[in-house]
Amino acid sequence: MSELKANESSIPVYILSGFLGSGKTTLLVQLIEHWQQQGLRPAVVMNELGEVNLDGQIVDASVPMTEMLGGCICCTVRGDLGLQLADLVQEESPDVIIIEATGAANPMEILDAVTETSLYMRLELKSLITVVDAAHLSGLYQEQKGQTFKLMQEQIRCASVLLLNKTDRVNEQQLADLQDLLARWNGFAPVLPTVKCEVDMDVLLHSGDNVHAYQSVDGTSKHAEQEHHVHSEACAELGCSHDHGHVHHEQVGHDHEEHQHSQGNVHDHPHPHDHNDSHNHAHPHASHEHVMVYTHYFTEPVNSEAFERLIAELPRDVYRAKGILSFSDTSSRFWFQYAYRESDYMKITPQGDVPNVAVFIGEHFDQSIIRNQLLELEAANQAE
């Protein structure tokens, strides 16, 4: 019998955290496959900053999923998280639930929301897994400034397991330095180096359990003595109550045999939202307030090569982009994603009626420039 099914009294919940483009959705897909192979029924809560659930398009259509779009779970939609979890449990009877939070979210807010929900539902928060982009963290640590750097620190400090991903993009010395850094920021979370989030799932899913048991059972150990202050101070900064138990894509092939487009108008909205709710948060609510989102719905197909050039030349302030597109010079639809100067494209057959759309996420970038560039691409295709 599966270990998860053996505990019929509660449903395990895993939170996936990590900055934009770190590999969370890649890990999500692998976790789903792992549980399905065990005969389990996973369900997903998918959070996106944009208006369209793009990441959800690469998840198995048979997996029950609830979407929370247009903001962070920790913000205006946080109050709905309990309702979403309740609906999943009552309507789908899952064996395990995974919450993938937008990369701009502070995981402590989500953790608080889940633990509140567990007060009146049979949910057990098992692990908060933070996926870290090795190359991106290495670059940010050199600068040691900006809201992005602070947010990444928060995500690392509150994890029960750290997946140090994309280690093939740093050298051995950088990797060793990053592992030392993660140990300083979070001395209790095991660090699992990976490429494309490929990891032994049993090790990943049990690492958080072992850490917290180790904390409580062997609190006098040398490791605990040395690192306890790190975890305590970090959690105190972020409003973490030590009562959080254990807690928890983006590499696609670039195949341009075929590429084509359509649909509706343009939306742009800075992030955050005005939220006058009275959540009694123990720490400032500014984890993602530097983040802006621009969503573009295409009315015309665009040339694939021209679009790729535009993406390759995005300003530094745009650190993430993704979308589902059809192109004028190909017959297939494509999922595209961009993170930290690198982009990938993958053929996709969208689930349901999905518009041709691109979402751009970054810090204080000029949305009008990107909008005008995209409109020019659409106009150029009309003129052909």
Short mmCIF file of C-alpha atoms in Angstrom, two decimals:
data_model
loop_
_atom_site.label_atom_id
_atom_site.label_comp_id
_atom_site.label_asym_id
_atom_site.label_seq_id
_atom_site.Cartn_x
_atom_site.Cartn_y
_atom_site.Cartn_z
CA MET A 1 0.00 0.00 0.00
CA SER A 2 1.24 3.50 -0.79
CA GLU A 3 2.55 5.43 2.18
CA LEU A 4 0.23 8.33 1.34
CA LYS A 5 -2.85 6.13 1.23
CA ALA A 6 -1.88 4.51 4.49
CA ASN A 7 -2.71 7.76 6.25
CA GLU A 8 -6.42 8.02 5.50
CA SER A 9 -6.99 10.63 8.20
CA SER A 10 -5.48 13.52 6.26
CA ILE A 11 -4.49 14.61 2.76
CA PRO A 12 -0.83 15.60 2.30
CA VAL A 13 -0.25 19.08 0.90
CA TYR A 14 3.00 20.18 -0.76
CA ILE A 15 3.83 23.79 -1.59
CA LEU A 16 6.13 24.49 -4.54
CA SER A 17 7.96 27.78 -4.21
CA GLY A 18 10.76 29.37 -6.17
CA PHE A 19 11.48 32.42 -8.22
CA LEU A 20 10.16 32.94 -11.73
CA GLY A 21 11.72 30.52 -14.20
CA SER A 22 13.49 28.39 -11.61
CA GLY A 23 11.84 25.13 -12.71
CA LYS A 24 8.77 24.76 -10.49
CA THR A 25 6.45 23.55 -13.22
CA THR A 26 9.01 21.06 -14.46
CA LEU A 27 9.14 19.65 -10.94
CA LEU A 28 5.35 19.73 -10.67
CA VAL A 29 4.98 17.55 -13.78
CA GLN A 30 7.54 15.08 -12.43
CA LEU A 31 5.80 14.91 -9.04
CA ILE A 32 2.46 14.24 -10.71
CA GLU A 33 3.97 11.42 -12.77
CA HIS A 34 5.61 9.97 -9.64
CA TRP A 35 2.35 9.85 -7.71
CA GLN A 36 0.34 8.56 -10.65
CA GLN A 37 2.80 5.69 -11.03
CA GLN A 38 2.03 4.82 -7.41
CA GLY A 39 -1.67 4.68 -8.21
CA LEU A 40 -2.38 7.95 -6.41
CA ARG A 41 -4.66 10.77 -7.51
CA PRO A 42 -2.89 14.14 -7.25
CA ALA A 43 -4.65 17.50 -7.53
CA VAL A 44 -3.13 20.91 -8.22
CA VAL A 45 -3.74 24.49 -7.15
CA MET A 46 -2.07 26.62 -9.83
CA ASN A 47 -1.35 30.29 -9.18
CA GLU A 48 -0.30 32.67 -11.96
CA LEU A 49 0.38 36.41 -12.00
CA GLY A 50 -1.11 36.72 -15.47
CA GLU A 51 -4.70 36.36 -16.63
CA VAL A 52 -4.23 32.98 -18.31
CA ASN A 53 -3.08 29.71 -16.74
CA LEU A 54 -0.21 28.97 -19.10
CA ASP A 55 1.73 26.58 -16.87
CA GLY A 56 -1.39 24.48 -16.45
CA GLN A 57 -1.35 23.69 -20.16
CA ILE A 58 1.59 21.31 -19.76
CA VAL A 59 0.01 19.39 -16.88
CA ASP A 60 -1.79 16.12 -17.65
CA ALA A 61 -5.39 17.03 -18.52
CA SER A 62 -6.67 14.23 -16.28
CA VAL A 63 -5.23 15.90 -13.17
CA PRO A 64 -7.83 17.92 -11.20
CA MET A 65 -6.71 21.54 -11.13
CA THR A 66 -8.02 24.77 -9.71
CA GLU A 67 -6.68 28.06 -11.00
CA MET A 68 -6.00 31.28 -9.12
CA LEU A 69 -5.12 33.89 -11.72
CA GLY A 70 -4.25 37.57 -11.80
CA GLY A 71 -2.42 37.75 -8.49
CA CYS A 72 -0.45 36.01 -5.79
CA ILE A 73 -2.06 33.53 -3.43
CA CYS A 74 -0.63 35.68 -0.67
CA CYS A 75 -2.51 38.76 -1.85
CA THR A 76 -6.10 39.38 -2.87
CA VAL A 77 -6.70 35.75 -3.85
CA ARG A 78 -5.33 34.39 -0.60
CA GLY A 79 -8.76 34.44 1.01
CA ASP A 80 -10.00 32.11 -1.72
CA LEU A 81 -7.32 29.47 -1.18
CA GLY A 82 -9.26 27.71 1.57
CA LEU A 83 -12.35 27.56 -0.65
CA GLN A 84 -10.31 26.21 -3.55
CA LEU A 85 -8.79 23.51 -1.35
CA ALA A 86 -12.21 22.62 0.05
CA ASP A 87 -13.67 22.30 -3.45
CA LEU A 88 -10.79 20.07 -4.56
CA VAL A 89 -11.20 17.77 -1.59
CA GLN A 90 -14.98 17.51 -1.82
CA GLU A 91 -15.29 17.23 -5.60
CA GLU A 92 -12.14 15.31 -6.57
CA SER A 93 -11.15 13.28 -3.47
CA PRO A 94 -7.41 13.58 -4.18
CA ASP A 95 -4.75 11.54 -2.40
CA VAL A 96 -2.30 14.46 -2.43
CA ILE A 97 -2.47 18.19 -3.25
CA ILE A 98 0.29 20.33 -4.75
CA ILE A 99 0.15 24.11 -4.63
CA GLU A 100 2.38 25.80 -7.20
CA ALA A 101 2.70 29.44 -6.24
CA THR A 102 3.68 32.21 -8.59
CA GLY A 103 7.39 32.91 -8.45
CA ALA A 104 6.67 36.36 -7.03
CA ALA A 105 4.98 34.99 -3.92
CA ASN A 106 6.26 34.93 -0.36
CA PRO A 107 5.79 31.27 0.66
CA MET A 108 5.13 32.14 4.29
CA GLU A 109 1.85 33.76 3.30
CA ILE A 110 0.80 30.59 1.50
CA LEU A 111 1.95 28.40 4.35
CA ASP A 112 -0.17 30.46 6.74
CA ALA A 113 -3.20 30.10 4.48
CA VAL A 114 -2.80 26.32 4.23
CA THR A 115 -2.34 25.86 7.97
CA GLU A 116 -5.43 27.99 8.62
CA THR A 117 -7.42 25.78 6.24
CA SER A 118 -6.10 22.65 7.95
CA LEU A 119 -7.83 23.78 11.13
CA TYR A 120 -11.20 22.80 9.66
CA MET A 121 -10.22 20.31 6.95
CA ARG A 122 -8.23 17.08 7.03
CA LEU A 123 -5.13 18.48 5.37
CA GLU A 124 -1.54 17.91 6.47
CA LEU A 125 1.13 20.32 5.29
CA LYS A 126 4.05 18.03 4.46
CA SER A 127 6.75 20.10 2.83
CA LEU A 128 7.59 23.49 1.36
CA ILE A 129 9.92 22.80 -1.54
CA THR A 130 11.77 25.82 -2.92
CA VAL A 131 13.35 25.50 -6.36
CA VAL A 132 16.42 27.72 -6.77
CA ASP A 133 17.94 28.71 -10.12
CA ALA A 134 21.67 28.30 -9.44
CA ALA A 135 22.89 30.71 -12.12
CA HIS A 136 20.31 33.36 -11.25
CA LEU A 137 21.06 33.21 -7.53
CA SER A 138 24.79 33.40 -8.22
CA GLY A 139 24.28 36.57 -10.25
CA LEU A 140 21.96 38.17 -7.71
CA TYR A 141 24.30 37.37 -4.84
CA GLN A 142 27.10 39.25 -6.58
CA GLU A 143 24.92 42.37 -6.60
CA GLN A 144 23.16 41.75 -3.24
CA LYS A 145 20.51 44.35 -3.87
CA GLY A 146 16.98 44.78 -5.14
CA GLN A 147 13.59 43.35 -4.26
CA THR A 148 14.21 40.24 -6.35
CA PHE A 149 17.22 39.33 -4.21
CA LYS A 150 15.22 39.86 -1.01
CA LEU A 151 12.32 37.78 -2.26
CA MET A 152 14.62 34.92 -3.23
CA GLN A 153 16.09 35.03 0.29
CA GLU A 154 12.60 34.74 1.75
CA GLN A 155 11.76 31.77 -0.43
CA ILE A 156 14.99 30.01 0.54
CA ARG A 157 14.81 30.75 4.25
CA CYS A 158 11.31 29.37 4.67
CA ALA A 159 11.83 26.13 2.76
CA SER A 160 11.98 22.70 4.31
CA VAL A 161 13.71 21.32 1.18
CA LEU A 162 15.85 23.22 -1.34
CA LEU A 163 16.21 22.05 -4.93
CA LEU A 164 19.29 23.78 -6.33
CA ASN A 165 18.38 23.54 -10.00
CA LYS A 166 20.25 24.29 -13.25
CA THR A 167 23.59 23.39 -11.67
CA ASP A 168 24.93 22.69 -15.15
CA ARG A 169 25.02 26.46 -15.66
CA VAL A 170 27.55 27.17 -12.90
CA ASN A 171 31.09 25.93 -12.37
CA GLU A 172 32.25 23.75 -9.47
CA GLN A 173 33.44 26.66 -7.34
CA GLN A 174 30.21 28.58 -7.87
CA LEU A 175 28.23 25.48 -6.95
CA ALA A 176 30.21 25.01 -3.73
CA ASP A 177 29.75 28.70 -2.87
CA LEU A 178 26.00 28.46 -3.49
CA GLN A 179 25.68 25.40 -1.27
CA ASP A 180 27.51 27.27 1.51
CA LEU A 181 25.23 30.26 0.99
CA LEU A 182 22.07 28.14 1.20
CA ALA A 183 23.37 26.51 4.38
CA ARG A 184 23.85 29.97 5.91
CA TRP A 185 20.43 31.19 4.90
CA ASN A 186 18.63 27.99 5.86
CA GLY A 187 20.69 25.54 7.88
CA PHE A 188 17.90 23.01 8.30
CA ALA A 189 16.75 22.43 4.73
CA PRO A 190 18.55 19.70 2.78
CA VAL A 191 20.01 20.97 -0.50
CA LEU A 192 19.50 18.71 -3.53
CA PRO A 193 21.53 19.80 -6.60
CA THR A 194 19.70 19.05 -9.87
CA VAL A 195 19.61 19.63 -13.60
CA LYS A 196 16.10 20.03 -15.08
CA CYS A 197 14.75 19.16 -11.61
CA GLU A 198 15.68 15.51 -12.07
CA VAL A 199 15.77 14.10 -8.55
CA ASP A 200 14.96 10.92 -6.64
CA MET A 201 11.37 11.68 -5.66
CA ASP A 202 11.48 9.50 -2.56
CA VAL A 203 14.50 11.45 -1.32
CA LEU A 204 12.83 14.77 -2.15
CA LEU A 205 9.51 13.96 -0.52
CA HIS A 206 11.07 12.57 2.66
CA SER A 207 13.83 15.14 3.10
CA GLY A 208 11.58 17.72 4.74
CA ASP A 209 10.21 15.13 7.15
CA ASN A 210 13.68 14.09 8.19
CA VAL A 211 14.82 17.65 8.74
CA HIS A 212 11.99 18.56 11.02
CA ALA A 213 12.23 15.32 12.97
CA TYR A 214 15.94 16.01 13.30
CA GLN A 215 15.21 19.50 14.59
CA SER A 216 12.84 18.36 17.29
CA VAL A 217 14.46 15.08 18.30
CA ASP A 218 18.12 15.98 18.13
CA GLY A 219 18.07 19.63 19.03
CA THR A 220 21.34 19.30 20.94
CA SER A 221 23.32 18.20 17.89
CA LYS A 222 26.24 20.26 16.74
CA HIS A 223 24.47 21.04 13.48
CA ALA A 224 21.40 22.28 15.29
CA GLU A 225 23.45 24.40 17.68
CA GLN A 226 25.31 26.04 14.82
CA GLU A 227 22.35 26.64 12.56
CA HIS A 228 19.38 27.15 14.87
CA HIS A 229 19.93 30.90 15.06
CA VAL A 230 19.96 31.15 11.26
CA HIS A 231 16.56 29.55 10.87
CA SER A 232 15.08 31.32 13.89
CA GLU A 233 16.20 34.78 12.84
CA ALA A 234 15.09 34.27 9.27
CA CYS A 235 11.66 33.06 10.26
CA ALA A 236 11.31 35.82 12.83
CA GLU A 237 12.01 38.35 10.07
CA LEU A 238 9.34 36.80 7.88
CA GLY A 239 6.68 36.11 10.46
CA CYS A 240 7.30 32.37 10.51
CA SER A 241 5.94 30.52 13.52
CA HIS A 242 8.05 27.43 14.15
CA ASP A 243 4.86 25.52 14.08
CA HIS A 244 4.90 25.13 10.30
CA GLY A 245 5.56 21.45 10.17
CA HIS A 246 7.23 20.27 7.01
CA VAL A 247 6.55 22.02 3.87
CA HIS A 248 6.94 22.28 -0.16
CA HIS A 249 9.40 24.19 -15.77
CA GLU A 250 10.62 24.98 -17.47
CA GLN A 251 13.25 23.28 -19.58
CA VAL A 252 11.67 22.61 -22.94
CA GLY A 253 13.22 21.70 -26.22
CA HIS A 254 13.51 24.35 -28.92
CA ASP A 255 12.12 22.68 -32.01
CA HIS A 256 11.09 24.99 -34.82
CA GLU A 257 9.85 22.60 -37.46
CA GLU A 258 6.54 24.40 -37.42
CA HIS A 259 5.10 27.45 -35.79
CA GLN A 260 0.79 30.14 -36.34
CA HIS A 261 -1.90 33.04 -34.11
CA SER A 262 -5.22 34.88 -33.08
CA GLN A 263 -7.53 36.61 -30.53
CA GLY A 264 -8.50 39.65 -28.81
CA ASN A 265 -7.05 42.91 -27.21
CA VAL A 266 -4.37 44.06 -24.93
CA HIS A 267 -4.34 44.18 -21.14
CA ASP A 268 -1.73 45.67 -18.93
CA HIS A 269 -1.72 45.89 -15.19
CA PRO A 270 1.00 46.71 -12.71
CA HIS A 271 1.33 44.45 -9.72
CA PRO A 272 0.39 44.63 -6.85
CA HIS A 273 -3.32 45.13 -6.38
CA ASP A 274 -4.87 47.43 -3.83
CA HIS A 275 -5.90 45.15 -1.05
CA ASN A 276 -7.59 46.56 1.99
CA ASP A 277 -8.19 43.20 3.55
CA SER A 278 -7.34 42.82 7.18
CA HIS A 279 -5.07 39.78 7.11
CA ASN A 280 -3.12 39.90 10.32
CA HIS A 281 0.28 39.24 8.76
CA ALA A 282 3.25 39.23 11.07
CA HIS A 283 5.56 40.63 8.41
CA PRO A 284 5.33 43.35 5.77
CA HIS A 285 3.17 42.52 2.78
CA ALA A 286 5.73 43.64 0.22
CA SER A 287 7.20 40.39 -1.01
CA HIS A 288 6.17 40.95 -4.62
CA GLU A 289 5.15 44.60 -4.75
CA HIS A 290 8.01 45.40 -7.12
CA VAL A 291 6.64 43.00 -9.73
CA MET A 292 4.77 44.17 -12.83
CA VAL A 293 2.81 42.04 -15.28
CA TYR A 294 1.86 42.80 -18.87
CA THR A 295 -0.50 40.44 -20.72
CA HIS A 296 -0.82 40.72 -24.50
CA TYR A 297 -3.60 39.01 -26.46
CA PHE A 298 -2.76 38.73 -30.14
CA THR A 299 -5.27 39.74 -32.83
CA GLU A 300 -3.00 38.68 -35.69
CA PRO A 301 -0.41 35.96 -36.21
CA VAL A 302 3.21 37.12 -36.20
CA ASN A 303 6.36 35.88 -37.85
CA SER A 304 8.20 33.38 -35.66
CA GLU A 305 11.70 34.68 -36.36
CA ALA A 306 10.69 38.30 -35.71
CA PHE A 307 9.03 37.27 -32.46
CA GLU A 308 12.11 35.34 -31.35
CA ARG A 309 14.29 38.39 -32.01
CA LEU A 310 11.95 40.53 -29.92
CA ILE A 311 12.11 38.06 -27.04
CA ALA A 312 15.90 37.80 -27.26
CA GLU A 313 16.18 41.60 -27.00
CA LEU A 314 13.83 42.11 -24.05
CA PRO A 315 15.12 44.66 -21.51
CA ARG A 316 16.89 43.40 -18.40
CA ASP A 317 13.96 44.51 -16.26
CA VAL A 318 11.83 41.78 -17.85
CA TYR A 319 13.05 38.59 -16.23
CA ARG A 320 10.25 36.22 -17.23
CA ALA A 321 7.94 35.78 -20.19
CA LYS A 322 5.78 32.93 -21.38
CA GLY A 323 2.86 32.27 -23.63
CA ILE A 324 1.03 30.10 -26.12
CA LEU A 325 1.36 31.22 -29.72
CA SER A 326 0.62 30.32 -33.29
CA PHE A 327 2.79 31.87 -35.99
CA SER A 328 2.17 33.06 -39.53
CA ASP A 329 4.94 30.92 -40.99
CA THR A 330 4.14 27.58 -39.33
CA SER A 331 1.15 25.33 -38.75
CA SER A 332 1.67 24.28 -35.09
CA ARG A 333 0.97 26.11 -31.86
CA PHE A 334 3.87 26.65 -29.49
CA TRP A 335 4.43 27.12 -25.80
CA PHE A 336 7.26 29.61 -25.30
CA GLN A 337 9.09 30.71 -22.21
CA TYR A 338 11.86 33.13 -21.43
CA ALA A 339 13.88 33.46 -18.24
CA TYR A 340 17.04 35.46 -17.63
CA ARG A 341 18.17 35.88 -21.25
CA GLU A 342 17.31 32.35 -22.35
CA SER A 343 14.23 31.18 -24.24
CA ASP A 344 12.68 27.87 -25.26
CA TYR A 345 9.86 26.83 -27.56
CA MET A 346 7.86 23.61 -27.53
CA LYS A 347 5.03 22.35 -29.71
CA ILE A 348 1.81 22.09 -27.76
CA THR A 349 -1.83 21.13 -28.21
CA PRO A 350 -3.63 23.40 -25.72
CA GLN A 351 -6.40 22.07 -23.51
CA GLY A 352 -9.66 23.82 -24.30
CA ASP A 353 -10.07 27.20 -25.99
CA VAL A 354 -6.78 28.96 -25.28
CA PRO A 355 -6.06 32.34 -26.89
CA ASN A 356 -2.75 33.35 -28.39
CA VAL A 357 -1.26 35.24 -25.51
CA ALA A 358 2.05 36.31 -24.02
CA VAL A 359 2.69 37.32 -20.41
CA PHE A 360 5.69 39.45 -19.41
CA ILE A 361 6.83 39.71 -15.79
CA GLY A 362 9.52 42.01 -14.44
CA GLU A 363 10.40 45.04 -12.36
CA HIS A 364 9.22 48.52 -13.39
CA PHE A 365 9.66 47.93 -17.11
CA ASP A 366 8.04 50.12 -19.78
CA GLN A 367 5.02 48.09 -20.83
CA SER A 368 4.18 50.45 -23.70
CA ILE A 369 7.43 49.62 -25.48
CA ILE A 370 6.71 45.89 -25.47
CA ARG A 371 3.08 46.46 -26.45
CA ASN A 372 4.06 48.66 -29.40
CA GLN A 373 6.70 46.18 -30.56
CA LEU A 374 4.15 43.35 -30.53
CA LEU A 375 1.56 45.48 -32.33
CA GLU A 376 4.17 46.28 -34.98
CA LEU A 377 4.76 42.55 -35.50
CA GLU A 378 1.02 42.02 -35.94
CA ALA A 379 0.77 44.96 -38.37
CA ALA A 380 3.74 43.67 -40.37
CA ASN A 381 1.98 40.37 -40.88
CA GLN A 382 -1.19 42.13 -42.07
CA ALA A 383 0.85 44.07 -44.62
CA GLU A 384 2.37 40.92 -46.14
#
